[in-house]
Amino acid sequence: MLEFMRIQRFKSLKDISFPLVSLNIFSGLNGMGKSSLIQVLLLLRQSMEKNTLPDKGLLLKGDYVSLGTGQDILSENAEEETIDFTLVWQNTPPVNFNFNYAARSDLQPSGAKVHLPVDRSFSLFTKNFQYLSADRISPKAAYEASDYHIKDLNSLGNHGEYTAHYIAEYGLMPIALKSMQHPAAPSFSLLDNLDKWMSEISPGIRIHAQLHQSMNTVSLNYAFEQGGDITADFKPQNVGFGLTFVLPVLVALLRSRPGDMLIMENPEAHLHPGAQSVLGRLCSIAAMGGVQLFIESHSDHFLNGVRVAVRERVISHEEVRLFYLERDRASGHEVFVSSPEVDSEGRISFWPRGFFDESDRQLEKLL
């Protein structure tokens, strides 16, 4: 597990450290840099995949993230023209990534060779990794199929575009984390548990995914329980947008294994408050099962789902870390991070202004 990160002179993060645990939640106002830590992880992974790490440098343009050139990522008023990341994995010495500044290049050259430990089984650089961007699949008649992505790369795609294919191929396989089984699921199969967890969002839903090999596409349909019967299939375009949008999130969680790293942006998007809370609980179960999660979220309902999970001993409060990024008014552009603590009863130690407090502020005005 990744236990610590220090980021220096990267965008608005001039010099910030992040002590990490199993469930890491990042929040903040728009434009405050809360995505920057996630971008660092994605940059390192795409650089490793394209073989520019450890010798050549940091690749800013790729499949995971495209940030422009060096002038777009070096912190404003940086005292040195270098970009440095320090990562510490469990039971290993710190790994230092040092890159020289190349203003007009999308490759920031290595300042020193990176010395990764002999054991490179870190999930950041292996198949035990999944990233889901905020821009995920939307309802449509058919979805892409890719044996290479779901079998060789063990990936749903950065946008969840291969989720339907994964369900069609592996829906009957058992989930690895038995703690993820829904109380009403009749078995440990991925599809049975996906149906039941999706039913927390839309009661009685059934998911049908079918591979059409001749066209290399997958059809995705939804049906619903009505008493003792099942309705005919409905196309994704004819049910709520949020059902398809959240599908990659649920599949990513349910298929996860101990030691995996899962990065998700706004997993709660397009869901009603109750469903957002369910996602908070499900992320807590996965984290307690040995999955390391990095979640960017604006949702107080998601956070409260995690807090209730802490209070109900679904997850230890020591395995939840909150990071709230806000602008340093004195410097103008640089941000700093607050880290409110969650105690064993789900209470939060302090509430910085803007930290999931909008409901209370508006309620005060109404009262």
mmCIF file of C-alpha atoms in Angstrom:
data_model
loop_
_atom_site.group_PDB
_atom_site.id
_atom_site.type_symbol
_atom_site.label_atom_id
_atom_site.label_comp_id
_atom_site.label_asym_id
_atom_site.label_seq_id
_atom_site.Cartn_x
_atom_site.Cartn_y
_atom_site.Cartn_z
ATOM 1 C CA MET A 1 0.000 0.000 0.000
ATOM 2 C CA LEU A 2 1.130 3.549 -0.711
ATOM 3 C CA GLU A 3 1.629 5.192 2.694
ATOM 4 C CA PHE A 4 2.956 8.661 1.926
ATOM 5 C CA MET A 5 3.357 11.190 -0.886
ATOM 6 C CA ARG A 6 5.187 14.483 -1.031
ATOM 7 C CA ILE A 7 4.602 16.719 -4.043
ATOM 8 C CA GLN A 8 6.868 19.691 -4.779
ATOM 9 C CA ARG A 9 6.411 22.426 -7.376
ATOM 10 C CA PHE A 10 3.608 20.696 -9.272
ATOM 11 C CA LYS A 11 0.848 23.087 -10.331
ATOM 12 C CA SER A 12 -0.699 24.688 -7.226
ATOM 13 C CA LEU A 13 0.965 22.142 -4.914
ATOM 14 C CA LYS A 14 4.183 23.937 -4.126
ATOM 15 C CA ASP A 15 5.193 21.614 -1.289
ATOM 16 C CA ILE A 16 2.488 19.425 0.239
ATOM 17 C CA SER A 17 2.642 16.043 1.937
ATOM 18 C CA PHE A 18 -0.118 13.460 2.116
ATOM 19 C CA PRO A 19 -0.015 10.662 4.720
ATOM 20 C CA LEU A 20 -2.177 7.970 3.133
ATOM 21 C CA VAL A 21 -4.338 5.106 4.377
ATOM 22 C CA SER A 22 -6.809 2.692 2.773
ATOM 23 C CA LEU A 23 -9.644 5.150 2.027
ATOM 24 C CA ASN A 24 -8.427 8.609 0.994
ATOM 25 C CA ILE A 25 -11.058 11.255 0.214
ATOM 26 C CA PHE A 26 -10.144 14.554 -1.459
ATOM 27 C CA SER A 27 -12.434 17.578 -1.539
ATOM 28 C CA GLY A 28 -12.291 21.324 -2.042
ATOM 29 C CA LEU A 29 -13.781 24.149 -4.028
ATOM 30 C CA ASN A 30 -13.428 24.046 -7.795
ATOM 31 C CA GLY A 31 -9.963 24.926 -9.031
ATOM 32 C CA MET A 32 -8.240 24.270 -5.693
ATOM 33 C CA GLY A 33 -5.974 21.479 -6.913
ATOM 34 C CA LYS A 34 -7.725 18.504 -5.362
ATOM 35 C CA SER A 35 -7.212 16.556 -8.600
ATOM 36 C CA SER A 36 -3.474 17.203 -8.572
ATOM 37 C CA LEU A 37 -2.479 14.305 -6.329
ATOM 38 C CA ILE A 38 -4.519 11.948 -8.511
ATOM 39 C CA GLN A 39 -2.840 13.431 -11.589
ATOM 40 C CA VAL A 40 0.596 12.734 -10.124
ATOM 41 C CA LEU A 41 -0.271 9.055 -9.733
ATOM 42 C CA LEU A 42 -1.676 8.906 -13.261
ATOM 43 C CA LEU A 43 1.370 10.667 -14.732
ATOM 44 C CA LEU A 44 3.705 8.189 -13.084
ATOM 45 C CA ARG A 45 1.669 5.231 -14.294
ATOM 46 C CA GLN A 46 1.401 6.417 -17.892
ATOM 47 C CA SER A 47 5.114 7.228 -17.932
ATOM 48 C CA MET A 48 5.891 3.705 -16.745
ATOM 49 C CA GLU A 49 3.548 2.194 -19.342
ATOM 50 C CA LYS A 50 5.207 4.216 -22.128
ATOM 51 C CA ASN A 51 8.690 3.287 -20.847
ATOM 52 C CA THR A 52 9.779 6.839 -20.069
ATOM 53 C CA LEU A 53 10.247 5.866 -16.426
ATOM 54 C CA PRO A 54 12.637 5.437 -14.786
ATOM 55 C CA ASP A 55 15.239 6.865 -17.198
ATOM 56 C CA LYS A 56 13.742 9.328 -19.702
ATOM 57 C CA GLY A 57 11.279 11.414 -17.751
ATOM 58 C CA LEU A 58 7.688 12.293 -16.922
ATOM 59 C CA LEU A 59 5.281 12.012 -19.854
ATOM 60 C CA LEU A 60 2.567 14.681 -19.639
ATOM 61 C CA LYS A 61 0.456 13.475 -22.549
ATOM 62 C CA GLY A 62 -1.073 10.022 -22.643
ATOM 63 C CA ASP A 63 -4.064 7.766 -22.124
ATOM 64 C CA TYR A 64 -4.616 8.673 -18.476
ATOM 65 C CA VAL A 65 -4.060 12.413 -18.444
ATOM 66 C CA SER A 66 -2.889 15.182 -20.769
ATOM 67 C CA LEU A 67 -1.622 18.316 -19.053
ATOM 68 C CA GLY A 68 0.158 20.162 -21.853
ATOM 69 C CA THR A 69 3.828 21.046 -21.483
ATOM 70 C CA GLY A 70 6.194 21.870 -18.654
ATOM 71 C CA GLN A 71 5.032 25.477 -18.397
ATOM 72 C CA ASP A 72 1.549 24.176 -17.573
ATOM 73 C CA ILE A 73 2.631 22.140 -14.554
ATOM 74 C CA LEU A 74 5.486 23.979 -12.836
ATOM 75 C CA SER A 75 4.229 25.856 -9.779
ATOM 76 C CA GLU A 76 3.909 29.597 -10.135
ATOM 77 C CA ASN A 77 6.829 31.408 -8.496
ATOM 78 C CA ALA A 78 8.710 28.132 -8.019
ATOM 79 C CA GLU A 79 12.110 28.762 -6.478
ATOM 80 C CA GLU A 80 13.655 25.869 -8.392
ATOM 81 C CA GLU A 81 12.893 24.651 -11.900
ATOM 82 C CA THR A 82 12.402 21.040 -10.900
ATOM 83 C CA ILE A 83 9.363 18.930 -10.133
ATOM 84 C CA ASP A 84 9.756 16.359 -7.364
ATOM 85 C CA PHE A 85 7.613 13.546 -6.045
ATOM 86 C CA THR A 86 8.451 11.314 -3.087
ATOM 87 C CA LEU A 87 6.436 8.122 -2.650
ATOM 88 C CA VAL A 88 6.688 5.687 0.233
ATOM 89 C CA TRP A 89 5.215 2.215 -0.035
ATOM 90 C CA GLN A 90 4.708 -0.075 2.922
ATOM 91 C CA ASN A 91 7.941 -1.699 4.136
ATOM 92 C CA THR A 92 10.093 -0.022 1.465
ATOM 93 C CA PRO A 93 12.456 2.972 1.517
ATOM 94 C CA PRO A 94 11.214 6.248 -0.038
ATOM 95 C CA VAL A 95 11.274 6.448 -3.835
ATOM 96 C CA ASN A 96 12.259 9.874 -5.191
ATOM 97 C CA PHE A 97 11.132 11.035 -8.627
ATOM 98 C CA ASN A 98 13.029 14.133 -9.776
ATOM 99 C CA PHE A 99 12.310 15.861 -13.099
ATOM 100 C CA ASN A 100 13.961 18.857 -14.742
ATOM 101 C CA TYR A 101 11.793 21.593 -16.204
ATOM 102 C CA ALA A 102 11.306 21.671 -19.968
ATOM 103 C CA ALA A 103 8.906 24.537 -20.628
ATOM 104 C CA ARG A 104 7.807 23.613 -24.155
ATOM 105 C CA SER A 105 8.007 19.844 -23.956
ATOM 106 C CA ASP A 106 5.435 17.257 -22.930
ATOM 107 C CA LEU A 107 8.300 15.166 -21.520
ATOM 108 C CA GLN A 108 9.941 16.500 -18.377
ATOM 109 C CA PRO A 109 13.414 14.906 -18.368
ATOM 110 C CA SER A 110 14.590 12.873 -15.404
ATOM 111 C CA GLY A 111 16.950 14.749 -13.142
ATOM 112 C CA ALA A 112 18.209 11.557 -11.578
ATOM 113 C CA LYS A 113 17.618 7.894 -12.244
ATOM 114 C CA VAL A 114 14.730 6.512 -10.209
ATOM 115 C CA HIS A 115 15.727 3.593 -8.029
ATOM 116 C CA LEU A 116 12.662 1.443 -7.636
ATOM 117 C CA PRO A 117 12.991 -1.500 -5.246
ATOM 118 C CA VAL A 118 13.636 -4.862 -6.854
ATOM 119 C CA ASP A 119 10.049 -5.874 -6.086
ATOM 120 C CA ARG A 120 7.994 -3.752 -8.490
ATOM 121 C CA SER A 121 4.691 -5.314 -7.495
ATOM 122 C CA PHE A 122 3.268 -1.922 -6.497
ATOM 123 C CA SER A 123 -0.330 -1.768 -7.672
ATOM 124 C CA LEU A 124 0.320 1.671 -9.200
ATOM 125 C CA PHE A 125 2.458 -0.005 -11.871
ATOM 126 C CA THR A 126 0.686 -3.369 -12.253
ATOM 127 C CA LYS A 127 -2.640 -4.826 -13.401
ATOM 128 C CA ASN A 128 -3.988 -4.393 -9.863
ATOM 129 C CA PHE A 129 -5.023 -0.869 -10.769
ATOM 130 C CA GLN A 130 -8.154 0.873 -12.006
ATOM 131 C CA TYR A 131 -8.793 4.522 -12.759
ATOM 132 C CA LEU A 132 -12.282 5.860 -13.491
ATOM 133 C CA SER A 133 -12.467 9.456 -14.609
ATOM 134 C CA ALA A 134 -15.380 11.791 -13.965
ATOM 135 C CA ASP A 135 -16.209 11.445 -17.677
ATOM 136 C CA ARG A 136 -17.734 7.948 -17.716
ATOM 137 C CA ILE A 137 -19.922 6.023 -20.127
ATOM 138 C CA SER A 138 -23.403 7.301 -20.891
ATOM 139 C CA PRO A 139 -26.487 5.364 -22.055
ATOM 140 C CA LYS A 140 -26.289 4.103 -25.634
ATOM 141 C CA ALA A 141 -27.388 1.161 -27.764
ATOM 142 C CA ALA A 142 -24.061 -0.725 -27.778
ATOM 143 C CA TYR A 143 -20.686 -0.630 -26.051
ATOM 144 C CA GLU A 144 -17.167 -1.507 -27.105
ATOM 145 C CA ALA A 145 -15.701 -4.956 -26.583
ATOM 146 C CA SER A 146 -11.983 -5.518 -25.984
ATOM 147 C CA ASP A 147 -10.436 -8.805 -24.869
ATOM 148 C CA TYR A 148 -7.123 -6.993 -24.601
ATOM 149 C CA HIS A 149 -8.406 -4.494 -22.041
ATOM 150 C CA ILE A 150 -10.514 -6.768 -19.843
ATOM 151 C CA LYS A 151 -8.246 -9.841 -19.986
ATOM 152 C CA ASP A 152 -4.674 -8.703 -20.633
ATOM 153 C CA LEU A 153 -4.831 -5.336 -18.878
ATOM 154 C CA ASN A 154 -7.539 -6.266 -16.344
ATOM 155 C CA SER A 155 -9.132 -2.877 -17.044
ATOM 156 C CA LEU A 156 -12.649 -1.524 -17.417
ATOM 157 C CA GLY A 157 -11.188 1.409 -19.350
ATOM 158 C CA ASN A 158 -10.472 4.864 -17.950
ATOM 159 C CA HIS A 159 -14.051 5.876 -18.726
ATOM 160 C CA GLY A 160 -15.597 2.517 -17.889
ATOM 161 C CA GLU A 161 -16.112 1.892 -21.607
ATOM 162 C CA TYR A 162 -15.452 -1.854 -21.290
ATOM 163 C CA THR A 163 -17.680 -2.396 -18.254
ATOM 164 C CA ALA A 164 -20.471 -4.071 -20.220
ATOM 165 C CA HIS A 165 -17.968 -6.451 -21.826
ATOM 166 C CA TYR A 166 -16.508 -7.276 -18.415
ATOM 167 C CA ILE A 167 -19.971 -8.104 -17.049
ATOM 168 C CA ALA A 168 -20.769 -10.284 -20.078
ATOM 169 C CA GLU A 169 -17.476 -12.158 -19.698
ATOM 170 C CA TYR A 170 -17.091 -12.424 -15.931
ATOM 171 C CA GLY A 171 -20.585 -11.909 -14.504
ATOM 172 C CA LEU A 172 -20.759 -15.462 -13.148
ATOM 173 C CA MET A 173 -17.322 -15.354 -11.509
ATOM 174 C CA PRO A 174 -17.257 -15.038 -7.696
ATOM 175 C CA ILE A 175 -16.202 -11.780 -6.110
ATOM 176 C CA ALA A 176 -12.837 -11.897 -4.343
ATOM 177 C CA LEU A 177 -13.838 -9.911 -1.249
ATOM 178 C CA LYS A 178 -16.553 -11.890 0.498
ATOM 179 C CA SER A 179 -17.287 -8.865 2.682
ATOM 180 C CA MET A 180 -18.619 -7.166 -0.464
ATOM 181 C CA GLN A 181 -21.488 -9.621 -0.770
ATOM 182 C CA HIS A 182 -24.848 -7.870 -0.551
ATOM 183 C CA PRO A 183 -27.012 -9.283 2.290
ATOM 184 C CA ALA A 184 -29.749 -10.192 -0.238
ATOM 185 C CA ALA A 185 -27.483 -11.664 -2.928
ATOM 186 C CA PRO A 186 -28.152 -15.401 -3.465
ATOM 187 C CA SER A 187 -24.497 -16.144 -4.293
ATOM 188 C CA PHE A 188 -21.021 -14.619 -4.432
ATOM 189 C CA SER A 189 -21.190 -14.099 -8.209
ATOM 190 C CA LEU A 190 -20.364 -10.665 -9.565
ATOM 191 C CA LEU A 191 -23.698 -10.347 -11.362
ATOM 192 C CA ASP A 192 -25.858 -11.387 -8.401
ATOM 193 C CA ASN A 193 -24.149 -8.837 -6.183
ATOM 194 C CA LEU A 194 -24.166 -6.165 -8.872
ATOM 195 C CA ASP A 195 -27.937 -6.583 -9.239
ATOM 196 C CA LYS A 196 -28.496 -6.247 -5.498
ATOM 197 C CA TRP A 197 -26.208 -3.284 -4.967
ATOM 198 C CA MET A 198 -27.743 -1.579 -8.005
ATOM 199 C CA SER A 199 -31.137 -2.255 -6.426
ATOM 200 C CA GLU A 200 -30.085 0.071 -3.619
ATOM 201 C CA ILE A 201 -30.112 2.758 -6.318
ATOM 202 C CA SER A 202 -33.071 1.576 -8.390
ATOM 203 C CA PRO A 203 -35.152 -1.116 -6.601
ATOM 204 C CA GLY A 204 -35.530 -4.467 -8.313
ATOM 205 C CA ILE A 205 -33.161 -3.791 -11.209
ATOM 206 C CA ARG A 206 -31.571 -6.625 -13.204
ATOM 207 C CA ILE A 207 -28.586 -6.117 -15.512
ATOM 208 C CA HIS A 208 -28.238 -8.018 -18.772
ATOM 209 C CA ALA A 209 -25.035 -7.746 -20.821
ATOM 210 C CA GLN A 210 -24.537 -9.800 -23.981
ATOM 211 C CA LEU A 211 -21.466 -10.008 -26.199
ATOM 212 C CA HIS A 212 -22.035 -9.916 -29.973
ATOM 213 C CA GLN A 213 -18.771 -11.332 -31.268
ATOM 214 C CA SER A 214 -19.497 -10.835 -34.950
ATOM 215 C CA MET A 215 -19.759 -7.070 -34.403
ATOM 216 C CA ASN A 216 -17.312 -6.877 -31.483
ATOM 217 C CA THR A 217 -19.883 -5.004 -29.411
ATOM 218 C CA VAL A 218 -21.842 -5.610 -26.217
ATOM 219 C CA SER A 219 -25.488 -4.822 -25.624
ATOM 220 C CA LEU A 220 -26.503 -3.645 -22.176
ATOM 221 C CA ASN A 221 -30.107 -3.783 -20.983
ATOM 222 C CA TYR A 222 -32.003 -3.359 -17.747
ATOM 223 C CA ALA A 223 -35.037 -5.250 -16.469
ATOM 224 C CA PHE A 224 -36.989 -4.819 -13.238
ATOM 225 C CA GLU A 225 -38.649 -7.151 -10.750
ATOM 226 C CA GLN A 226 -42.423 -6.694 -10.555
ATOM 227 C CA GLY A 227 -43.819 -8.853 -7.819
ATOM 228 C CA GLY A 228 -42.805 -12.370 -8.848
ATOM 229 C CA ASP A 229 -42.222 -11.422 -12.487
ATOM 230 C CA ILE A 230 -39.447 -9.743 -14.451
ATOM 231 C CA THR A 231 -40.199 -7.021 -16.989
ATOM 232 C CA ALA A 232 -38.981 -7.025 -20.553
ATOM 233 C CA ASP A 233 -35.549 -5.502 -21.176
ATOM 234 C CA PHE A 234 -35.183 -1.724 -21.367
ATOM 235 C CA LYS A 235 -32.411 -0.014 -23.309
ATOM 236 C CA PRO A 236 -30.063 2.207 -21.262
ATOM 237 C CA GLN A 237 -31.434 5.274 -23.055
ATOM 238 C CA ASN A 238 -34.867 4.575 -21.568
ATOM 239 C CA VAL A 239 -33.884 4.415 -17.907
ATOM 240 C CA GLY A 240 -32.208 6.964 -15.634
ATOM 241 C CA PHE A 241 -28.852 8.354 -16.787
ATOM 242 C CA GLY A 242 -27.325 7.742 -13.370
ATOM 243 C CA LEU A 243 -27.742 3.952 -13.568
ATOM 244 C CA THR A 244 -25.351 3.591 -16.496
ATOM 245 C CA PHE A 245 -23.026 6.301 -15.190
ATOM 246 C CA VAL A 246 -22.500 4.512 -11.859
ATOM 247 C CA LEU A 247 -22.226 1.012 -13.328
ATOM 248 C CA PRO A 248 -18.404 1.127 -13.823
ATOM 249 C CA VAL A 249 -18.000 2.324 -10.228
ATOM 250 C CA LEU A 250 -19.930 -0.611 -8.776
ATOM 251 C CA VAL A 251 -18.204 -3.151 -11.018
ATOM 252 C CA ALA A 252 -14.781 -1.739 -10.146
ATOM 253 C CA LEU A 253 -15.544 -2.063 -6.444
ATOM 254 C CA LEU A 254 -17.093 -5.527 -6.636
ATOM 255 C CA ARG A 255 -14.301 -7.030 -8.726
ATOM 256 C CA SER A 256 -11.527 -5.561 -6.576
ATOM 257 C CA ARG A 257 -9.002 -7.700 -4.703
ATOM 258 C CA PRO A 258 -6.778 -7.097 -1.681
ATOM 259 C CA GLY A 259 -3.772 -5.021 -2.749
ATOM 260 C CA ASP A 260 -5.588 -3.257 -5.600
ATOM 261 C CA MET A 261 -5.415 0.504 -6.108
ATOM 262 C CA LEU A 262 -8.655 2.152 -7.226
ATOM 263 C CA ILE A 263 -8.837 5.838 -8.222
ATOM 264 C CA MET A 264 -12.278 7.354 -8.856
ATOM 265 C CA GLU A 265 -13.412 10.872 -9.608
ATOM 266 C CA ASN A 266 -16.878 11.853 -8.391
ATOM 267 C CA PRO A 267 -18.247 8.303 -8.073
ATOM 268 C CA GLU A 268 -21.528 9.718 -6.740
ATOM 269 C CA ALA A 269 -22.329 11.857 -9.786
ATOM 270 C CA HIS A 270 -25.944 11.762 -11.050
ATOM 271 C CA LEU A 271 -27.198 9.725 -8.071
ATOM 272 C CA HIS A 272 -29.834 10.585 -5.508
ATOM 273 C CA PRO A 273 -28.617 11.203 -1.914
ATOM 274 C CA GLY A 274 -29.448 7.731 -0.609
ATOM 275 C CA ALA A 275 -27.492 6.069 -3.386
ATOM 276 C CA GLN A 276 -24.521 8.378 -2.749
ATOM 277 C CA SER A 277 -24.478 7.192 0.870
ATOM 278 C CA VAL A 278 -24.561 3.566 -0.293
ATOM 279 C CA LEU A 279 -21.443 4.204 -2.378
ATOM 280 C CA GLY A 280 -19.696 5.632 0.673
ATOM 281 C CA ARG A 281 -20.469 2.442 2.578
ATOM 282 C CA LEU A 282 -19.379 0.185 -0.294
ATOM 283 C CA CYS A 283 -16.073 2.044 -0.636
ATOM 284 C CA SER A 284 -15.561 1.578 3.098
ATOM 285 C CA ILE A 285 -16.115 -2.186 2.810
ATOM 286 C CA ALA A 286 -13.619 -2.420 -0.050
ATOM 287 C CA ALA A 287 -11.026 -0.362 1.824
ATOM 288 C CA MET A 288 -11.335 -2.522 4.929
ATOM 289 C CA GLY A 289 -10.866 -5.552 2.663
ATOM 290 C CA GLY A 290 -7.422 -4.374 1.577
ATOM 291 C CA VAL A 291 -8.161 -2.163 -1.438
ATOM 292 C CA GLN A 292 -6.555 1.288 -1.439
ATOM 293 C CA LEU A 293 -8.930 3.951 -2.728
ATOM 294 C CA PHE A 294 -8.361 7.536 -3.835
ATOM 295 C CA ILE A 295 -11.693 9.308 -4.134
ATOM 296 C CA GLU A 296 -12.383 12.834 -5.311
ATOM 297 C CA SER A 297 -15.845 13.860 -4.169
ATOM 298 C CA HIS A 298 -18.063 16.888 -3.595
ATOM 299 C CA SER A 299 -20.799 14.886 -1.870
ATOM 300 C CA ASP A 300 -21.657 15.253 1.808
ATOM 301 C CA HIS A 301 -23.941 12.211 1.356
ATOM 302 C CA PHE A 302 -20.977 10.094 0.228
ATOM 303 C CA LEU A 303 -18.952 11.339 3.186
ATOM 304 C CA ASN A 304 -21.796 10.611 5.590
ATOM 305 C CA GLY A 305 -22.055 7.088 4.194
ATOM 306 C CA VAL A 306 -18.393 6.624 5.145
ATOM 307 C CA ARG A 307 -18.957 8.172 8.584
ATOM 308 C CA VAL A 308 -21.851 5.835 9.314
ATOM 309 C CA ALA A 309 -19.712 2.903 8.153
ATOM 310 C CA VAL A 310 -17.095 3.987 10.699
ATOM 311 C CA ARG A 311 -19.657 4.238 13.480
ATOM 312 C CA GLU A 312 -21.064 0.802 12.608
ATOM 313 C CA ARG A 313 -17.533 -0.694 12.610
ATOM 314 C CA VAL A 314 -17.619 -1.533 8.915
ATOM 315 C CA ILE A 315 -14.264 0.246 8.645
ATOM 316 C CA SER A 316 -11.799 1.469 11.241
ATOM 317 C CA HIS A 317 -11.616 5.239 11.580
ATOM 318 C CA GLU A 318 -7.841 4.889 11.279
ATOM 319 C CA GLU A 319 -8.302 3.669 7.691
ATOM 320 C CA VAL A 320 -10.143 6.843 6.593
ATOM 321 C CA ARG A 321 -8.261 10.043 5.747
ATOM 322 C CA LEU A 322 -9.869 13.306 4.628
ATOM 323 C CA PHE A 323 -8.018 15.985 2.679
ATOM 324 C CA TYR A 324 -9.509 19.421 2.085
ATOM 325 C CA LEU A 325 -7.588 21.714 -0.265
ATOM 326 C CA GLU A 326 -8.036 25.466 -0.178
ATOM 327 C CA ARG A 327 -6.286 28.532 -1.502
ATOM 328 C CA ASP A 328 -3.625 30.332 0.492
ATOM 329 C CA ARG A 329 -4.945 33.897 0.306
ATOM 330 C CA ALA A 330 -1.524 35.353 1.028
ATOM 331 C CA SER A 331 0.210 33.636 -1.904
ATOM 332 C CA GLY A 332 -2.707 33.965 -4.318
ATOM 333 C CA HIS A 333 -2.228 30.698 -6.190
ATOM 334 C CA GLU A 334 -0.615 28.206 -3.824
ATOM 335 C CA VAL A 335 -2.964 25.866 -1.950
ATOM 336 C CA PHE A 336 -2.647 24.166 1.389
ATOM 337 C CA VAL A 337 -4.329 21.081 2.754
ATOM 338 C CA SER A 338 -6.348 20.508 5.916
ATOM 339 C CA SER A 339 -6.942 16.995 7.174
ATOM 340 C CA PRO A 340 -9.933 16.744 9.535
ATOM 341 C CA GLU A 341 -9.885 13.487 11.474
ATOM 342 C CA VAL A 342 -12.761 11.021 11.765
ATOM 343 C CA ASP A 343 -13.091 9.456 15.223
ATOM 344 C CA SER A 344 -14.422 5.991 16.044
ATOM 345 C CA GLU A 345 -18.015 7.305 16.218
ATOM 346 C CA GLY A 346 -17.833 8.951 12.805
ATOM 347 C CA ARG A 347 -17.474 12.464 14.204
ATOM 348 C CA ILE A 348 -15.204 14.923 12.405
ATOM 349 C CA SER A 349 -12.635 16.846 14.436
ATOM 350 C CA PHE A 350 -13.101 20.239 12.735
ATOM 351 C CA TRP A 351 -14.896 21.705 9.736
ATOM 352 C CA PRO A 352 -12.924 24.136 7.581
ATOM 353 C CA ARG A 353 -15.107 26.692 5.846
ATOM 354 C CA GLY A 354 -16.336 25.152 2.585
ATOM 355 C CA PHE A 355 -15.764 21.575 3.765
ATOM 356 C CA PHE A 356 -19.109 19.828 3.093
ATOM 357 C CA ASP A 357 -20.881 22.603 5.014
ATOM 358 C CA GLU A 358 -23.165 24.119 2.380
ATOM 359 C CA SER A 359 -26.316 22.323 3.598
ATOM 360 C CA ASP A 360 -25.815 23.695 7.118
ATOM 361 C CA ARG A 361 -25.099 27.195 5.847
ATOM 362 C CA GLN A 362 -28.232 27.287 3.704
ATOM 363 C CA LEU A 363 -30.317 25.777 6.508
ATOM 364 C CA GLU A 364 -29.138 28.546 8.836
ATOM 365 C CA LYS A 365 -30.407 31.104 6.322
ATOM 366 C CA LEU A 366 -33.788 29.365 6.110
ATOM 367 C CA LEU A 367 -34.113 29.278 9.905
#
